[in-house]
Tab-separated table of C-alpha atoms in Angstrom:
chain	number	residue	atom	x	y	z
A	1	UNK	CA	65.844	-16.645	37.150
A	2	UNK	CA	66.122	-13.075	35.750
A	3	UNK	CA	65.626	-14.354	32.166
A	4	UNK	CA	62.893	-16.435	33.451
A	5	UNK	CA	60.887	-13.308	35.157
A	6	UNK	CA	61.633	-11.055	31.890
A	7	UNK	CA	59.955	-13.731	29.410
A	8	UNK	CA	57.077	-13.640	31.916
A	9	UNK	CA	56.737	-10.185	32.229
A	10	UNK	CA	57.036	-10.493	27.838
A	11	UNK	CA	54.335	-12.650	27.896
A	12	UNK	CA	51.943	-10.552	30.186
A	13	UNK	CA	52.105	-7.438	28.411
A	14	UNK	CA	51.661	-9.325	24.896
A	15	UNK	CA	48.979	-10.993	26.691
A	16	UNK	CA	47.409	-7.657	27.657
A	17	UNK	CA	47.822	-5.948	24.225
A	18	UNK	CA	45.877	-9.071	22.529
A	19	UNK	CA	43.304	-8.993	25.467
A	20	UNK	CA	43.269	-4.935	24.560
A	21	UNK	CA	42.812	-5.955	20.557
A	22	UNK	CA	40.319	-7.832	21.107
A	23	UNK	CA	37.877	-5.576	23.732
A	24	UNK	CA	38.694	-2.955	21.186
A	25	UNK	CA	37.401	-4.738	17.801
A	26	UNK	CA	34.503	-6.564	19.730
A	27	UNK	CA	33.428	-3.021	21.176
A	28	UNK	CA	33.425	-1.901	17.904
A	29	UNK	CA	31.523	-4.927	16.701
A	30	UNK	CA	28.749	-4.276	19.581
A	31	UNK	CA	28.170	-0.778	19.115
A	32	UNK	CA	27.586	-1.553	15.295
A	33	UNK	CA	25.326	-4.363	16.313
A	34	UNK	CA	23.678	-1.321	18.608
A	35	UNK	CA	23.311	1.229	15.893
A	36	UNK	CA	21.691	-1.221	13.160
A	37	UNK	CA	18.932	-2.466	16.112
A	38	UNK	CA	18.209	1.270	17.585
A	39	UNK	CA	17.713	1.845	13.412
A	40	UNK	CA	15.505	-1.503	12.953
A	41	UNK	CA	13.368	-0.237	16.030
A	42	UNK	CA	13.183	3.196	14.743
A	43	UNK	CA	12.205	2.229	11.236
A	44	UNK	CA	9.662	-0.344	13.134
A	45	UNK	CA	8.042	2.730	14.944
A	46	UNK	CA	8.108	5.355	12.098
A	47	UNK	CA	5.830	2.520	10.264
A	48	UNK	CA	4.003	1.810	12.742
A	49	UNK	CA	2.965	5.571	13.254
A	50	UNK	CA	2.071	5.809	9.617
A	51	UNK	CA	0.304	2.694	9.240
A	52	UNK	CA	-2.115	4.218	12.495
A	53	UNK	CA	-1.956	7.531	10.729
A	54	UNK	CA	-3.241	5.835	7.136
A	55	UNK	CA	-6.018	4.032	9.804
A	56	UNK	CA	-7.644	7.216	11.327
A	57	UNK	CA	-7.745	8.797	7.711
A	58	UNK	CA	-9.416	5.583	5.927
A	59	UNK	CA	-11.816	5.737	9.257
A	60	UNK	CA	-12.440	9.302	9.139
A	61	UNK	CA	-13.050	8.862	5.373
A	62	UNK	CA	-15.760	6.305	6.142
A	63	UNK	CA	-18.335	9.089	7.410
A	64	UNK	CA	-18.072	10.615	4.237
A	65	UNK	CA	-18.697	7.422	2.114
A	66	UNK	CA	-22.296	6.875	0.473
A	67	UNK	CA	-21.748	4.940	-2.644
A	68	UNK	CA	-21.158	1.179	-2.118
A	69	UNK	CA	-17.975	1.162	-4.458
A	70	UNK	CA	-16.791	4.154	-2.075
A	71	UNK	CA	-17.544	2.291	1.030
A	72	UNK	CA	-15.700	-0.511	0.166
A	73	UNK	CA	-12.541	1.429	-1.269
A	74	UNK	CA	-12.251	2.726	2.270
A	75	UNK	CA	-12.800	-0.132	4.347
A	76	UNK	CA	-10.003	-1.404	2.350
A	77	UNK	CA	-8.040	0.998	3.494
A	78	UNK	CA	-8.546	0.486	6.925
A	79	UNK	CA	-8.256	-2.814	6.725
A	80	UNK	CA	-4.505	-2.718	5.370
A	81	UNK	CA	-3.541	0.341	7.313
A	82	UNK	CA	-4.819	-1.603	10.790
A	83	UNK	CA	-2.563	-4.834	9.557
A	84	UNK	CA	0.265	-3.008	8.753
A	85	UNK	CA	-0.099	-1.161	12.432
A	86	UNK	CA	-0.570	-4.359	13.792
A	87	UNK	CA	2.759	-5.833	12.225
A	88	UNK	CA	4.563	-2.826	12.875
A	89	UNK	CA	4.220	-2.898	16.336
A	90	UNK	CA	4.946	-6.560	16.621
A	91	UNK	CA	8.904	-5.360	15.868
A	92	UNK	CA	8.798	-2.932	18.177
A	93	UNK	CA	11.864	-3.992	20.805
A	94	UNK	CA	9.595	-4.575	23.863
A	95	UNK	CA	6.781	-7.475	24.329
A	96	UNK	CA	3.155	-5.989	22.946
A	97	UNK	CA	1.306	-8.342	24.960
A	98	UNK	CA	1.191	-5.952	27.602
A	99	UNK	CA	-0.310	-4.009	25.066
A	100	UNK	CA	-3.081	-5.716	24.015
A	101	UNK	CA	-5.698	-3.222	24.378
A	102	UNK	CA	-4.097	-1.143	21.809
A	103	UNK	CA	-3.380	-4.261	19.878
A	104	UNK	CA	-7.290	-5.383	20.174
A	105	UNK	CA	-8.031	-2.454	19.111
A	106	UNK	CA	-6.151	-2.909	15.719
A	107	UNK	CA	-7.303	-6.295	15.088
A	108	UNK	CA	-10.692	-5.112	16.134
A	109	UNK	CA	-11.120	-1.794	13.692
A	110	UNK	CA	-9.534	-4.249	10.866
A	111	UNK	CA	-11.536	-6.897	10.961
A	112	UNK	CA	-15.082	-4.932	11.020
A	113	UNK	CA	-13.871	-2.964	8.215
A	114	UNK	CA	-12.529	-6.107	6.357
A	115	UNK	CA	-16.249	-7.334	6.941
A	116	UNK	CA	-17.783	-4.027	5.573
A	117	UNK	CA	-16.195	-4.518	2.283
A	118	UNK	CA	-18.653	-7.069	1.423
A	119	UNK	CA	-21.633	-6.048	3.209
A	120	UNK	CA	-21.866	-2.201	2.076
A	121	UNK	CA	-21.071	-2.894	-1.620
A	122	UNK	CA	-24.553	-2.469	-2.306
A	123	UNK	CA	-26.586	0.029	-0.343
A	124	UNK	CA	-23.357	1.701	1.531
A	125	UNK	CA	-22.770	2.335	5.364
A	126	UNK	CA	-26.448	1.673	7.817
A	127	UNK	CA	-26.701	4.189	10.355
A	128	UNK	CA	-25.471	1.476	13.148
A	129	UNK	CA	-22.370	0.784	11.587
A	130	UNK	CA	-21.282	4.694	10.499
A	131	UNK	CA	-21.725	4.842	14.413
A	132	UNK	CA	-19.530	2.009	14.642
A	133	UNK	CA	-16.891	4.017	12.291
A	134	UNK	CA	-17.028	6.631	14.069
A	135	UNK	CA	-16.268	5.402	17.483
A	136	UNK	CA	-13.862	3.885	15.749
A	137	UNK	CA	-12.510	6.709	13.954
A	138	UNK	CA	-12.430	9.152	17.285
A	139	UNK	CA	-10.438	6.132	19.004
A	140	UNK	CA	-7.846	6.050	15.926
A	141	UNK	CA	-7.572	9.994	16.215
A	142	UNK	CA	-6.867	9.954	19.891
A	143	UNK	CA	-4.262	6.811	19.332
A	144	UNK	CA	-2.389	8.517	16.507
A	145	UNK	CA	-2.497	11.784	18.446
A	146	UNK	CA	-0.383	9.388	21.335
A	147	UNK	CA	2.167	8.225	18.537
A	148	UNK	CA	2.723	11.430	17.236
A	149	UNK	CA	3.605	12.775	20.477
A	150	UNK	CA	6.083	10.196	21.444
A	151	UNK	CA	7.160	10.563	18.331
A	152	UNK	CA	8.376	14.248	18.676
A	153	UNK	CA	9.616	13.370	22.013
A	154	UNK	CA	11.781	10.519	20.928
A	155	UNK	CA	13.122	12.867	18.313
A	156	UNK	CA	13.977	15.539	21.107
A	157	UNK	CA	15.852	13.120	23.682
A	158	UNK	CA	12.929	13.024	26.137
A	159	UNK	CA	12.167	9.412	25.214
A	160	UNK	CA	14.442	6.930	24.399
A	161	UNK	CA	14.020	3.975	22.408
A	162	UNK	CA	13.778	0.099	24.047
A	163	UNK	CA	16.451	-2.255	23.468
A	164	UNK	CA	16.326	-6.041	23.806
A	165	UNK	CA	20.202	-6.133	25.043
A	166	UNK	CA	20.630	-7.477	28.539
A	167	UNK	CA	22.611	-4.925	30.220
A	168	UNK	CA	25.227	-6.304	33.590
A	169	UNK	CA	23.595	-4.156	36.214
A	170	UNK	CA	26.365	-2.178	36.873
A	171	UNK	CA	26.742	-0.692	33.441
A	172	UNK	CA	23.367	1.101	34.033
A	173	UNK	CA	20.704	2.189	31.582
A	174	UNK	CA	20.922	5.249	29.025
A	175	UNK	CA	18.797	8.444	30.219
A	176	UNK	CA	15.323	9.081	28.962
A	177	UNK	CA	11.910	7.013	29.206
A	178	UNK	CA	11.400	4.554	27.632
A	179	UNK	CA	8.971	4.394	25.098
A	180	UNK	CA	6.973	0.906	26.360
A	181	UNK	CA	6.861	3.234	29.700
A	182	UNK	CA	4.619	5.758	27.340
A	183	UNK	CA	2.889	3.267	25.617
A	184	UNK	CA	1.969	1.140	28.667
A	185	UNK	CA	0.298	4.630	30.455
A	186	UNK	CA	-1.652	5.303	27.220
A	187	UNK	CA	-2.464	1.784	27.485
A	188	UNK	CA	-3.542	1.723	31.166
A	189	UNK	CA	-5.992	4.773	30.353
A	190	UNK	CA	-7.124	3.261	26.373
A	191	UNK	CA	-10.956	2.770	26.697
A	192	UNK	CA	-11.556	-0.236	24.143
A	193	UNK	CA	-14.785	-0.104	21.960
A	194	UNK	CA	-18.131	-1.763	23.510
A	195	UNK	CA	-18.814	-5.164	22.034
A	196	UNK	CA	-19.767	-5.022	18.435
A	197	UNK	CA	-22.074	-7.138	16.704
A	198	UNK	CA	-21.076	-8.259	13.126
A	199	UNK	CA	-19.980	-11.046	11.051
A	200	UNK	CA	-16.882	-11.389	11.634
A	201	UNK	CA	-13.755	-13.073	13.198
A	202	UNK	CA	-13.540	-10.551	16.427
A	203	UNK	CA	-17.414	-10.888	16.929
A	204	UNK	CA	-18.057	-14.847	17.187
A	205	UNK	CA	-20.726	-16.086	18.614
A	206	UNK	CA	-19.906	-18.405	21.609
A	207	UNK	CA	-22.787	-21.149	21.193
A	208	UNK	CA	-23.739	-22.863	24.068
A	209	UNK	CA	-22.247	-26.115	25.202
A	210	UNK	CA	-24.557	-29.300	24.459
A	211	UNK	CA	-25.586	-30.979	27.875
A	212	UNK	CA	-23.652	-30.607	31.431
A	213	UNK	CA	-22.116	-33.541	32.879
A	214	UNK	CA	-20.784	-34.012	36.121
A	215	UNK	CA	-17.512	-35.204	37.028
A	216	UNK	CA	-19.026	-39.050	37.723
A	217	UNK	CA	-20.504	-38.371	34.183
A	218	UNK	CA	-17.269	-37.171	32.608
A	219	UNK	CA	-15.450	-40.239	33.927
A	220	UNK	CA	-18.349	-42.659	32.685
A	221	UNK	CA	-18.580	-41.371	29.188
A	222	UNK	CA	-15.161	-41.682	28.784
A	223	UNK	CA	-14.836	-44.545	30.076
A	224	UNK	CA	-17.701	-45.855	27.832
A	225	UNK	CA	-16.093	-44.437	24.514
A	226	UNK	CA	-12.829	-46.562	25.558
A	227	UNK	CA	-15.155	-49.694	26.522
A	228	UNK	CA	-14.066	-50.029	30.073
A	229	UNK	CA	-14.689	-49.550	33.219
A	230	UNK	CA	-14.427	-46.484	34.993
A	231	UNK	CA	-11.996	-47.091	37.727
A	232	UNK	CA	-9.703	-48.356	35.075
A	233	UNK	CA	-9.500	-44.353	33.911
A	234	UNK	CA	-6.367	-42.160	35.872
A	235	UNK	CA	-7.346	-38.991	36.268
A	236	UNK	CA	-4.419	-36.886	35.162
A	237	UNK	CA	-4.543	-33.449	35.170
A	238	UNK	CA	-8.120	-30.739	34.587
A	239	UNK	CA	-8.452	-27.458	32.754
A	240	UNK	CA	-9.550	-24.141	33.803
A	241	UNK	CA	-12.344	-22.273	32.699
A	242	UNK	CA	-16.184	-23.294	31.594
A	243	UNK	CA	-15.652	-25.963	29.576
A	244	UNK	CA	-14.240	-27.788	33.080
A	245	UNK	CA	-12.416	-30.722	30.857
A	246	UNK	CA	-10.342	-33.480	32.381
A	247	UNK	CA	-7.587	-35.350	30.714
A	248	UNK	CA	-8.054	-39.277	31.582
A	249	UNK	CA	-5.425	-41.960	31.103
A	250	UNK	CA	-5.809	-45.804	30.322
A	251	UNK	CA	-2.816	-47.303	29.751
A	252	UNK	CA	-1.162	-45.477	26.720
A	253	UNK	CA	-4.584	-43.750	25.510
A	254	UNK	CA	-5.392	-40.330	26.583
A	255	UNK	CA	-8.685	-38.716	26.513
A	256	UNK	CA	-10.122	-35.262	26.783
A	257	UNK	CA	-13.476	-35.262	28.104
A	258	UNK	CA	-15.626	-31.882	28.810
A	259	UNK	CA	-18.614	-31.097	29.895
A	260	UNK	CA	-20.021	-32.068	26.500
A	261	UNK	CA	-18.825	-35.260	26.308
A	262	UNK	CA	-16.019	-36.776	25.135
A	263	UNK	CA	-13.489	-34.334	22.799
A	264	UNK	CA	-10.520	-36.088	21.612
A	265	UNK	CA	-8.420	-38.964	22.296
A	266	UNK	CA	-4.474	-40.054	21.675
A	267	UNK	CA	-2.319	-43.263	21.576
A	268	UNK	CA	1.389	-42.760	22.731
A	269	UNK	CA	2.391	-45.950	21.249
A	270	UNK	CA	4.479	-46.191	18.131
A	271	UNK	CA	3.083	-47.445	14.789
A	272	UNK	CA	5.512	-49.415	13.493
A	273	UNK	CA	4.635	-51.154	9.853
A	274	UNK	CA	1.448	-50.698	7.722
A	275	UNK	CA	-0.613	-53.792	7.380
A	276	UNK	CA	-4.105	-52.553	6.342
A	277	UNK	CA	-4.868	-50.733	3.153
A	278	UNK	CA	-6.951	-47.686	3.405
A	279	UNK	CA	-10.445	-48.745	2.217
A	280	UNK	CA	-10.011	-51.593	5.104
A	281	UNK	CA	-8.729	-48.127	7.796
A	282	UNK	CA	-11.689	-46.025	6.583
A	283	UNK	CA	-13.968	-49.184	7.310
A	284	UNK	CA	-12.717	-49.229	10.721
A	285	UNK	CA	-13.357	-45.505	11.054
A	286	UNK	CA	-16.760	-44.953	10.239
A	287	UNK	CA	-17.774	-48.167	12.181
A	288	UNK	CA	-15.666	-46.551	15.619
A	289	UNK	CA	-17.544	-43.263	14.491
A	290	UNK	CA	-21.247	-45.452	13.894
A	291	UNK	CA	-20.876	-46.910	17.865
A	292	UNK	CA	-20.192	-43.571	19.120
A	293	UNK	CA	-23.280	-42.492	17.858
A	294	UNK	CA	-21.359	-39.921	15.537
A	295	UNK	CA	-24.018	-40.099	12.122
A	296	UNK	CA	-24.268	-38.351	8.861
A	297	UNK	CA	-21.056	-38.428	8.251
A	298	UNK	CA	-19.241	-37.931	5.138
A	299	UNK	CA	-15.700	-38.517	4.033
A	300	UNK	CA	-13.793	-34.922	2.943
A	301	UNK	CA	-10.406	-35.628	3.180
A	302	UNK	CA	-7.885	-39.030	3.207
A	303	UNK	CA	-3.947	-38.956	3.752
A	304	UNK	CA	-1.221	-41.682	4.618
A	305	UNK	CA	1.162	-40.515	6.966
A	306	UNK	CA	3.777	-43.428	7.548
A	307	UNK	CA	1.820	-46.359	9.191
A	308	UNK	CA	-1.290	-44.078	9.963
A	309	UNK	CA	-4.250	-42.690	7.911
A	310	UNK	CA	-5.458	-39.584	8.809
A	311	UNK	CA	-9.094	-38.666	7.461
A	312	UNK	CA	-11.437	-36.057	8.128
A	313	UNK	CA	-15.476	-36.339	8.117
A	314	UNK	CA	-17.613	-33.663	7.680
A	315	UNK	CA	-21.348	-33.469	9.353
A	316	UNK	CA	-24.250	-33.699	6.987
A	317	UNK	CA	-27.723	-32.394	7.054
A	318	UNK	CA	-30.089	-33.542	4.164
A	319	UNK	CA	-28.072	-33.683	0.962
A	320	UNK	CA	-25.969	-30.861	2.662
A	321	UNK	CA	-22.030	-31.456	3.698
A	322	UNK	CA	-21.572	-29.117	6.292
A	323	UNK	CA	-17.856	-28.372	5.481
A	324	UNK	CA	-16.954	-26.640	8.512
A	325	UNK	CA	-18.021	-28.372	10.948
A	326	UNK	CA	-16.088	-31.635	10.940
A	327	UNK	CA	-13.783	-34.215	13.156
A	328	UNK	CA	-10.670	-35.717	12.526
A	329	UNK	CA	-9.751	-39.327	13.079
A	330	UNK	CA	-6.659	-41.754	12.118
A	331	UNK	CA	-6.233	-45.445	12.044
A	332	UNK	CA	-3.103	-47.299	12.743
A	333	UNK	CA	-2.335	-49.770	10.079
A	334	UNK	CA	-1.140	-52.098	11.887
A	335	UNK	CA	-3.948	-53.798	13.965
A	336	UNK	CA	-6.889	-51.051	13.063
A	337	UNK	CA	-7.082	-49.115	16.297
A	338	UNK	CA	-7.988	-45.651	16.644
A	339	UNK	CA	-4.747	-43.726	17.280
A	340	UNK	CA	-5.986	-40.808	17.542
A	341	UNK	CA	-9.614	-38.624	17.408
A	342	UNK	CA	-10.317	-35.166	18.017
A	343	UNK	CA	-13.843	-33.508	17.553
A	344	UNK	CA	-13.300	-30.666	19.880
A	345	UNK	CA	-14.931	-28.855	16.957
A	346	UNK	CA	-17.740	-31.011	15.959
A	347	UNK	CA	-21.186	-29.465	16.759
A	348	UNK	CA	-24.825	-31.373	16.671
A	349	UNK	CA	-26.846	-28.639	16.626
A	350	UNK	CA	-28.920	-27.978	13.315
A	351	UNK	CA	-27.481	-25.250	11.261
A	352	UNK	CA	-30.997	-23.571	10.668
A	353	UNK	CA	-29.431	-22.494	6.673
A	354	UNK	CA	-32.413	-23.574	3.889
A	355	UNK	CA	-31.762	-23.517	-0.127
A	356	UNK	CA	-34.486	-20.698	-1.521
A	357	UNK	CA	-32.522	-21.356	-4.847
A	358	UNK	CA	-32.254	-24.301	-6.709
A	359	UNK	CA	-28.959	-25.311	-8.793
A	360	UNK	CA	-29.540	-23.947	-12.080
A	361	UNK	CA	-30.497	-20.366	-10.271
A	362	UNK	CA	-27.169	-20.542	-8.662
A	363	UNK	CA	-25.237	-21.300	-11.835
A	364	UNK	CA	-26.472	-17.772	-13.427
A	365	UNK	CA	-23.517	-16.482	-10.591
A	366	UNK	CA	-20.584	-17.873	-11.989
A	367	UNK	CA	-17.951	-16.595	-14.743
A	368	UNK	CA	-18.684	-17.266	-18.170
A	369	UNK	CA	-15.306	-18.554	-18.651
A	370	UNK	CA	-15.630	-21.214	-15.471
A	371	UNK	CA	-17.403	-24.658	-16.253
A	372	UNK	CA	-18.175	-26.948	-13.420
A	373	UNK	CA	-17.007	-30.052	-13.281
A	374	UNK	CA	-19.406	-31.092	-10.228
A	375	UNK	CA	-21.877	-29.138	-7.963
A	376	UNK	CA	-23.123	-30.215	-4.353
A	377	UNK	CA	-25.030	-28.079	-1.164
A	378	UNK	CA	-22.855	-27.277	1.389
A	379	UNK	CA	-23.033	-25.384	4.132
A	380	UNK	CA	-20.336	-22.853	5.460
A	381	UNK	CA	-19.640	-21.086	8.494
A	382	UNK	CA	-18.685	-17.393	8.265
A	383	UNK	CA	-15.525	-15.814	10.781
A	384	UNK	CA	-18.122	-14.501	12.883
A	385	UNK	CA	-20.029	-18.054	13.609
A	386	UNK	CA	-22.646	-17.899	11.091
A	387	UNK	CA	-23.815	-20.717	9.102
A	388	UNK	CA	-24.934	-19.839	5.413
A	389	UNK	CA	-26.133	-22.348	2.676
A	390	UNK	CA	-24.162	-22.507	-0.570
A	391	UNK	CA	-23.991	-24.483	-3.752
A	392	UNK	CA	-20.124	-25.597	-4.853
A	393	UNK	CA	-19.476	-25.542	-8.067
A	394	UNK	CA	-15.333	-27.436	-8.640
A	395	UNK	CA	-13.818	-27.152	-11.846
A	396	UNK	CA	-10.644	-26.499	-13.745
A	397	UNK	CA	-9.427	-22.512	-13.704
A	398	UNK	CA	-7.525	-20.508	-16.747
A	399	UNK	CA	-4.357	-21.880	-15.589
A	400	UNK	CA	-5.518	-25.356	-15.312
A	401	UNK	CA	-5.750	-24.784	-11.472
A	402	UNK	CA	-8.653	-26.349	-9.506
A	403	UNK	CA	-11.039	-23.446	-8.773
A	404	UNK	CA	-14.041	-24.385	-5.882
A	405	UNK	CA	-16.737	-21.304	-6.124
A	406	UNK	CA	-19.603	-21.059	-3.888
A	407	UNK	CA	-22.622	-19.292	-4.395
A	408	UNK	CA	-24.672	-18.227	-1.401
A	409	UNK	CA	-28.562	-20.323	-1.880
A	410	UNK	CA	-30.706	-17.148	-0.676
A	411	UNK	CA	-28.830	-14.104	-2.600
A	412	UNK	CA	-27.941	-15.877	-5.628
A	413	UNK	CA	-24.168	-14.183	-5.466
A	414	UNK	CA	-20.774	-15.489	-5.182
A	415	UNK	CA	-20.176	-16.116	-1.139
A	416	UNK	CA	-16.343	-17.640	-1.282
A	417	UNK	CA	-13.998	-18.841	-4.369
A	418	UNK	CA	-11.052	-20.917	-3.422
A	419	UNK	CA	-8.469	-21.442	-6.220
A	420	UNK	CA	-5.505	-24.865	-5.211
């Protein structure tokens, strides 16, 4: 019995020293683990205060510009200072969607100045948009002035830096604010700019919505793009907002309808073999697109994904293609059904662009060195909603690269160049 209690009691205390080991090297590991985060996070907010200091410089720089080479230098600038803010602060250890007034802000002051380095290459800054800067440039001053701060405090022990770890709540926290706590007060009192007008990606135009139907309507019309009747639809679920759209079932279809009409619609089924080539599932396409009163049409893309073929159309006007406004649509090869369509997208209204220059006026725009291959009109639409005509000019680049340059029909100058 004795010998039986002492190998016991061995066993416990090895037991124990082992349990001891281990606590010991894993706390070791942890507070490693600690040290190279606290240093990520730290590194994350020393960039991120230099990327909004490099902003408010470029902006206050701006007011000074007159020269259209000198306008555009700085908008650059601003543009990659507000984009490396915007990524710095993305690191930070803390969720910056509570901080998206600071982060509009960002995105906002990047992307006007982004669109200022093509529109003030010529004549420079107008008097609205140095205004613009330098709202834009007090805001960055003030902002800065907030990082710089928390900066020195953070250095001093008054604010401590965020961690991600999840704590046991009776370890307790370390002493200090946080810095989201600082951040989230400036935040609370940030006054964001008034609503600019510009081309560009933060200032898109919402156009309106083509026709209202009511819910009896919504059911109808999709009921009528499926070819059944409507109390063969199951209501399913409804969205919030404006639009008001309704997802309807019938049998493994799905459709989105809003209050435009009908947006998109999905088969759940599996497509199991391919039995159709694709000149036969681009037939069936454009004759589903035909009865659903979806015209001047043309084919821009074509792919073969497994048993399906996936193609996109692109809206016409005239001898136009309106590449950016299009709808998708695939065909399952095995019987020809639609299995899926989506033209959420898709707009009907006219585009209003016209062609002041012909072809051969356009051509005077492009590189010496660059010799089309084929030419078309097109029409694009800008990041802030605005349609523009262009000529497209595809050929074969330096590098043997294909190289698609468009030149805008009214200025006569290069509008967008995409190189594949």
């Amino acid at each position: 019995m004795r010998k039986y209690i002492r190998l016991v009691r061995i066993y416990a205390i090895a037991a124990v020293l082992v349990l001891a080991l281990w606590a010991g090297v894993n706390a070791q590991y942890v507070q490693g683990l600690r040290q190279a985060a606290l240093y990520r996070s730290s590194l994350a907010f020393e960039e991120t205060v230099h990327a909004a200091d490099s902003l408010s410089r470029a902006l206050r720089k701006s007011l000074y510009a007159t020269d259209g080479a000198m306008c555009a230098s700085v908008c650059g600038e601003a543009y990659a200072a507000a984009c490396a803010a915007e990524s710095a602060m993305a690191v930070l250890p803390f969720s910056t969607q509570e901080l998206e007034q600071l982060s509009a802000f960002l995105n906002q002051a990047g992307d006007y100045a982004y669109t200022l380095c093509g529109e003030s290459r010529e004549g420079g800054f107008s008097e609205q948009e140095l205004n613009t800067l330098r709202d834009f440039a007090v805001r960055s001053a003030e902002f800065i002035g907030t990082l710089r701060a928390a900066q020195e405090e953070l250095n001093g022990g008054e604010l401590r830096m965020d961690s991600r770890e999840q704590r046991l709540r009776n370890v307790g926290s370390e002493p200090g604010l946080p810095l989201s706590a600082r951040l989230l007060d400036y935040e609370a009192a940030f006054a964001p700019p008034s609503a600019l007008s510009y081309d560009g990606k933060y200032s898109r135009e919402e156009r309106p919505a083509e026709g209202y139907l009511t819910e009896e309507e919504m059911q109808q019309a999709a009921a009528a793009f499926l070819g059944v009747a409507p109390e063969e639809l199951e209501k399913v679920y409804e969205y919030e907002g404006l639009e008001g759209r309704r997802c309807f079932r019938c049998g493994d279809i799905f459709l989105c309808v809003s209050r435009s009409g009908v947006e998109s619609m999905s088969q759940t089924r599996l497509v199991s073999e391919a039995l159709l080539s694709e000149e036969e599932a681009r037939a069936a396409a454009e004759d589903f697109l035909k009865e659903r009163g979806y015209n001047d049409l043309t084919l821009r893309e074509l792919r073969t994904a497994g048993a399906v073929a996936a193609m996109r159309f692109a809206r016409t006007e005239g001898d136009a293609v309106w590449l950016d406004n299009d709808l998708s649509i695939a065909i399952a090869l095995d019987d020809g059904s639609v299995h899926s369509f989506n033209a959420a997208d898709f707009r009907e209204q006219k585009s209003g662009v016209s062609f002041s220059l012909d072809e051969e006026q356009a051509r005077e725009a492009l590189p010496e060195a660059f010799e089309p291959e084929s030419s078309r009109q097109v029409i694009l639409t800008s990041a802030g909603g605005r349609d523009r005509g262009c000529y497209e000019f595809i050929g074969s680049g330096q590098g043997g690269e294909r190289v698609s340059i468009y030149v805008d029909a009214e200025t006569g100058e290069e509008y967008r160049i995409l190189v594949e």
